[in-house]
Coordinates of C-alpha atoms in Angstrom, one line a residue:
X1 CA 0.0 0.0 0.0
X2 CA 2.9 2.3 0.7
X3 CA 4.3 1.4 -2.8
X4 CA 1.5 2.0 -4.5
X5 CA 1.2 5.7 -2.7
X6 CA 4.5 6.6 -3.7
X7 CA 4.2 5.3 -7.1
X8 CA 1.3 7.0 -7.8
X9 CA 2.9 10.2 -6.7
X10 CA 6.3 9.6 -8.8
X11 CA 3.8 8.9 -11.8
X12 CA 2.0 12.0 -10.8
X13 CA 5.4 14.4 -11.0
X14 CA 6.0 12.7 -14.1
X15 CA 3.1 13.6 -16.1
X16 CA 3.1 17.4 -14.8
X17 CA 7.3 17.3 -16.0
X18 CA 5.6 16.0 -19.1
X19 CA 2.6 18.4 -19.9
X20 CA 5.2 21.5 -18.9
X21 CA 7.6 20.4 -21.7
X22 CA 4.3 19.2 -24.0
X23 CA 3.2 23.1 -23.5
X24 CA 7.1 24.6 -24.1
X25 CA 7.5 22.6 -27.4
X26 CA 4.1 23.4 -28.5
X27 CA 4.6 26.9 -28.0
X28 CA 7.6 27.2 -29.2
X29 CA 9.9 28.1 -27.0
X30 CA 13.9 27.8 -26.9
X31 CA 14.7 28.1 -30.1
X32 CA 12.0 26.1 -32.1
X33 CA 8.8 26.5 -34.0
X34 CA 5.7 25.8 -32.4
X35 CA 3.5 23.2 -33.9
X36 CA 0.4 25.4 -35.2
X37 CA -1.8 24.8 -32.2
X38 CA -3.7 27.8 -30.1
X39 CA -2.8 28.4 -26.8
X40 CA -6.4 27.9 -25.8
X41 CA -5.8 24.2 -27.3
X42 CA -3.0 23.7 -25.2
X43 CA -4.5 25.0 -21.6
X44 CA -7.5 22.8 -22.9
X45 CA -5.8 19.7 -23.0
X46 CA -3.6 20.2 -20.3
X47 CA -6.4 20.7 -18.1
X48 CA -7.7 17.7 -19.6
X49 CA -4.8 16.1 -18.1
X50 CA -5.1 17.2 -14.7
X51 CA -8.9 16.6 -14.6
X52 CA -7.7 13.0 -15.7
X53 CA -5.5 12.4 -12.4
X54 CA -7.8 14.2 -10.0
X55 CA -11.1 12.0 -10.2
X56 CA -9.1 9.2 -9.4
X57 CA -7.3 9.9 -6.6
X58 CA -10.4 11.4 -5.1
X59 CA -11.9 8.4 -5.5
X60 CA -9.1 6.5 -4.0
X61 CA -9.1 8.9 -0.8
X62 CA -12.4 8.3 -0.5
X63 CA -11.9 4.9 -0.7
X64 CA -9.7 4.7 2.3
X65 CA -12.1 6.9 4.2
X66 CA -15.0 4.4 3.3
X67 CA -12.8 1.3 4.7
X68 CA -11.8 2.8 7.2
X69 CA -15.5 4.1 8.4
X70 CA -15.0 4.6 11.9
X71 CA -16.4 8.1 13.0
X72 CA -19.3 8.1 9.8
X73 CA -20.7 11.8 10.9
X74 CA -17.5 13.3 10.4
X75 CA -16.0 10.9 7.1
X76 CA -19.4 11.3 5.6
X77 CA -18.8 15.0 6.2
X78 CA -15.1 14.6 5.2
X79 CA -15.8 12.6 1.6
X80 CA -18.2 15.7 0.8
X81 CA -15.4 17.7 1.5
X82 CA -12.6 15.9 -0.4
X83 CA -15.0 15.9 -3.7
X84 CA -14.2 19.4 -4.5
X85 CA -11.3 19.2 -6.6
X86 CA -13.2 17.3 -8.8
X87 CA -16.0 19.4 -9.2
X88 CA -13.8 22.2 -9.4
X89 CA -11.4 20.8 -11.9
X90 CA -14.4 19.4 -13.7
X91 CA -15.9 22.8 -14.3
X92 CA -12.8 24.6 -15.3
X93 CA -12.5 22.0 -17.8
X94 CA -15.8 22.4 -19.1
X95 CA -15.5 26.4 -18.9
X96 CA -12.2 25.8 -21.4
X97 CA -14.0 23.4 -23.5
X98 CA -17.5 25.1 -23.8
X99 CA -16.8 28.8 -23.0
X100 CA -20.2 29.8 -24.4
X101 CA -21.9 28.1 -21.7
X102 CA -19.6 29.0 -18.8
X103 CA -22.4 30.9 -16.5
X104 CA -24.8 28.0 -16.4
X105 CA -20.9 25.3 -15.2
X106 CA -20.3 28.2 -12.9
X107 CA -23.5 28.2 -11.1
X108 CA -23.2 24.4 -10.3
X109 CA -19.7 24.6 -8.7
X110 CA -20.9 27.8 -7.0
X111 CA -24.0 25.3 -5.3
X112 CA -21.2 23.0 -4.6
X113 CA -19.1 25.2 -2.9
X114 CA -22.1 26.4 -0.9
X115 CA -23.0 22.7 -0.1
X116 CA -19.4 22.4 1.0
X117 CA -19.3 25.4 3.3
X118 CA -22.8 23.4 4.9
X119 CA -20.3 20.4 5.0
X120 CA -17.6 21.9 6.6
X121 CA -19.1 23.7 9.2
X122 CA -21.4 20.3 10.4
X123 CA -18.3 18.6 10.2
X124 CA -17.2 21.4 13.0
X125 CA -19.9 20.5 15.2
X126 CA -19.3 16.9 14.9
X127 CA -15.9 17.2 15.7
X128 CA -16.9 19.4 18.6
X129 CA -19.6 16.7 20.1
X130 CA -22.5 17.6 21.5
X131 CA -21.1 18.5 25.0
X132 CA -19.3 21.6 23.2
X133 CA -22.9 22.8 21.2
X134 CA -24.6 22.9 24.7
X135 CA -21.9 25.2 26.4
X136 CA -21.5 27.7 23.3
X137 CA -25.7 28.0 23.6
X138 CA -25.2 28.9 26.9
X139 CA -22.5 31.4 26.2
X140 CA -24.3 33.0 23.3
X141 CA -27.7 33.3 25.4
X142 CA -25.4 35.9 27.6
X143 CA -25.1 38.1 24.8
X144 CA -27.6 40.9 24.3
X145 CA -29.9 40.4 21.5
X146 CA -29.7 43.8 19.9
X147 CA -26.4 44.4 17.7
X148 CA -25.0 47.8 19.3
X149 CA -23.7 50.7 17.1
X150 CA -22.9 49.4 13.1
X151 CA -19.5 50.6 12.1
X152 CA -18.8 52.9 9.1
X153 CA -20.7 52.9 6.7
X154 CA -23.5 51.4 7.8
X155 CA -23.3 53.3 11.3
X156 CA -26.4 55.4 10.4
X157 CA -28.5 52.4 10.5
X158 CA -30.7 51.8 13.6
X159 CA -29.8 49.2 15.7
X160 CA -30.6 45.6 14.1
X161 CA -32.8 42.9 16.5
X162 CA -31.7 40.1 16.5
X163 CA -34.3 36.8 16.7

């Protein structure tokens, strides 16, 4: 298993070596011609590339997280979590490859990222535990619940009530 993991990551370096001296020959750098194709060609498939070695070694960390599936609030939490890259690398891709149509890929990593955020922060409160969420109600119900004076520039406002 510790093979494997440094394999993978040799094999990894290797292929970004290779797409950095795939982009400098196509581009023609250091002394040569180029070969004709668009820079918007090469990004393209280079981020091809990338997108490529990202799904699966998401999948393979959340493989280990599923084996090893001993606190399932948190990994459950944790897997949602770890399935960014993906989305994120699959929507630049798609934004290279289909620019026309990049608002409608943008809106569905920007749901992601919101679901992540929702992820991330009841992954917080099952890492606290439960003993944690009763003593930071009771600290909060100390507080006053009108906001005091807004700072600049919303200080003309009138106080906000809180519910």
């Amino acid at each position: 298993d510790y093979f494997r993991r440094q394999l993978l990551g040799f094999l990894y370096m290797v292929l970004v070596v290779l797409a950095l001296g795939y982009t400098r020959r196509i581009l023609g750098h250091g002394g040569k011609e180029g070969l004709g194709i668009s820079h918007h060609e090469v990004v393209w498939t280079i981020g091809g590339a990338f997108l490529v070695l990202t799904v699966p070694l998401t999948l393979s960390l959340s493989w280990q997280h599923l084996t090893n599936f001993v606190e399932p609030r948190q990994q459950s939490q944790t897997i949602r979590i770890i399935w960014t890259v993906p989305v994120y690398s699959t929507t630049a891709w798609l934004c290279l490859r289909f620019p026309e149509n990049v608002i409608y890929i943008q809106c569905v990593r920007e749901v992601y990222e919101a679901y992540v955020i929702y992820c991330f922060l009841q992954y917080l409160v099952y890492y606290l535990g439960e003993e944690h969420d009763e003593m930071a109600s009771a600290k909060l119900a100390k507080y006053p619940a009108i906001v005091g004076h807004h700072k600049p520039p919303f200080c003309c406002l009138p106080p906000w009530v809180m519910g």
